[in-house]
């Protein structure tokens, strides 16, 4: 059956949410993956990544409104 999404990983990618599950068992279960404190430091460092697009859109809209008002 072509076009069916079978694995949880494929469902997540198909749903457009790969950034939301970057640290699931498929990715972080690899040998050499960080554990303990190192895992949490890595997770905290990646938190701003999914917010980059929406924050950039907000700043761009604010800049556009400010420039349109002044000019």
PDB file of C-alpha atoms in Angstrom:
ATOM      1  CA  UNK A   1       0.000   0.000   0.000  1.00  0.00           C
ATOM      2  CA  UNK A   2       1.795   3.137  -1.132  1.00  0.00           C
ATOM      3  CA  UNK A   3       1.233   6.403   0.635  1.00  0.00           C
ATOM      4  CA  UNK A   4       0.565   4.937   4.068  1.00  0.00           C
ATOM      5  CA  UNK A   5       2.548   6.179   7.017  1.00  0.00           C
ATOM      6  CA  UNK A   6       3.492   3.261   9.239  1.00  0.00           C
ATOM      7  CA  UNK A   7       6.103   4.101  11.838  1.00  0.00           C
ATOM      8  CA  UNK A   8       5.731   6.740  14.572  1.00  0.00           C
ATOM      9  CA  UNK A   9       8.784   8.543  13.185  1.00  0.00           C
ATOM     10  CA  UNK A  10       7.253   8.733   9.711  1.00  0.00           C
ATOM     11  CA  UNK A  11       3.972   9.972  11.197  1.00  0.00           C
ATOM     12  CA  UNK A  12       5.820  12.743  13.049  1.00  0.00           C
ATOM     13  CA  UNK A  13       7.709  13.817   9.930  1.00  0.00           C
ATOM     14  CA  UNK A  14       4.542  13.613   7.838  1.00  0.00           C
ATOM     15  CA  UNK A  15       2.689  15.757  10.371  1.00  0.00           C
ATOM     16  CA  UNK A  16       5.326  18.476  10.084  1.00  0.00           C
ATOM     17  CA  UNK A  17       6.516  18.180  13.674  1.00  0.00           C
ATOM     18  CA  UNK A  18      10.116  16.949  13.440  1.00  0.00           C
ATOM     19  CA  UNK A  19      11.386  19.812  15.606  1.00  0.00           C
ATOM     20  CA  UNK A  20       8.982  18.862  18.386  1.00  0.00           C
ATOM     21  CA  UNK A  21      10.358  15.340  18.754  1.00  0.00           C
ATOM     22  CA  UNK A  22      14.059  15.751  18.019  1.00  0.00           C
ATOM     23  CA  UNK A  23      14.923  14.048  21.303  1.00  0.00           C
ATOM     24  CA  UNK A  24      12.663  10.990  21.073  1.00  0.00           C
ATOM     25  CA  UNK A  25      13.974   7.476  21.652  1.00  0.00           C
ATOM     26  CA  UNK A  26      14.842   6.950  17.976  1.00  0.00           C
ATOM     27  CA  UNK A  27      17.278   9.861  18.018  1.00  0.00           C
ATOM     28  CA  UNK A  28      18.591   9.976  21.572  1.00  0.00           C
ATOM     29  CA  UNK A  29      18.735   6.195  21.994  1.00  0.00           C
ATOM     30  CA  UNK A  30      21.829   5.893  19.822  1.00  0.00           C
ATOM     31  CA  UNK A  31      25.108   4.816  21.361  1.00  0.00           C
ATOM     32  CA  UNK A  32      27.053   7.875  22.432  1.00  0.00           C
ATOM     33  CA  UNK A  33      23.937  10.014  22.870  1.00  0.00           C
ATOM     34  CA  UNK A  34      24.137  12.378  25.844  1.00  0.00           C
ATOM     35  CA  UNK A  35      22.745  11.159  29.147  1.00  0.00           C
ATOM     36  CA  UNK A  36      21.955  12.776  32.484  1.00  0.00           C
ATOM     37  CA  UNK A  37      22.995  16.413  32.817  1.00  0.00           C
ATOM     38  CA  UNK A  38      24.454  16.471  29.305  1.00  0.00           C
ATOM     39  CA  UNK A  39      21.059  15.433  27.897  1.00  0.00           C
ATOM     40  CA  UNK A  40      19.323  18.314  29.678  1.00  0.00           C
ATOM     41  CA  UNK A  41      21.954  20.852  28.629  1.00  0.00           C
ATOM     42  CA  UNK A  42      21.532  19.758  25.012  1.00  0.00           C
ATOM     43  CA  UNK A  43      17.741  19.943  25.312  1.00  0.00           C
ATOM     44  CA  UNK A  44      17.857  23.465  26.781  1.00  0.00           C
ATOM     45  CA  UNK A  45      20.220  24.581  24.019  1.00  0.00           C
ATOM     46  CA  UNK A  46      17.800  23.365  21.340  1.00  0.00           C
ATOM     47  CA  UNK A  47      14.697  25.011  22.863  1.00  0.00           C
ATOM     48  CA  UNK A  48      15.025  28.311  20.920  1.00  0.00           C
ATOM     49  CA  UNK A  49      15.288  26.487  17.586  1.00  0.00           C
ATOM     50  CA  UNK A  50      11.534  25.839  17.043  1.00  0.00           C
ATOM     51  CA  UNK A  51      10.749  29.405  18.175  1.00  0.00           C
ATOM     52  CA  UNK A  52      13.049  31.016  15.582  1.00  0.00           C
ATOM     53  CA  UNK A  53      10.491  31.144  12.745  1.00  0.00           C
ATOM     54  CA  UNK A  54       7.580  32.603  14.736  1.00  0.00           C
ATOM     55  CA  UNK A  55       9.831  35.125  16.518  1.00  0.00           C
ATOM     56  CA  UNK A  56      11.309  36.254  13.204  1.00  0.00           C
ATOM     57  CA  UNK A  57       7.792  36.727  11.791  1.00  0.00           C
ATOM     58  CA  UNK A  58       6.767  38.860  14.793  1.00  0.00           C
ATOM     59  CA  UNK A  59       9.867  41.066  14.540  1.00  0.00           C
ATOM     60  CA  UNK A  60       9.442  41.430  10.769  1.00  0.00           C
ATOM     61  CA  UNK A  61       5.790  42.469  11.149  1.00  0.00           C
ATOM     62  CA  UNK A  62       6.674  44.985  13.864  1.00  0.00           C
ATOM     63  CA  UNK A  63       9.445  46.446  11.703  1.00  0.00           C
ATOM     64  CA  UNK A  64       7.094  46.730   8.719  1.00  0.00           C
ATOM     65  CA  UNK A  65       4.403  48.483  10.778  1.00  0.00           C
ATOM     66  CA  UNK A  66       6.939  50.895  12.287  1.00  0.00           C
ATOM     67  CA  UNK A  67       8.481  51.762   8.921  1.00  0.00           C
ATOM     68  CA  UNK A  68       5.071  52.193   7.266  1.00  0.00           C
ATOM     69  CA  UNK A  69       3.944  54.574  10.026  1.00  0.00           C
ATOM     70  CA  UNK A  70       7.085  56.740   9.851  1.00  0.00           C
ATOM     71  CA  UNK A  71       7.395  56.961   6.090  1.00  0.00           C
TER      72      UNK A  71
END
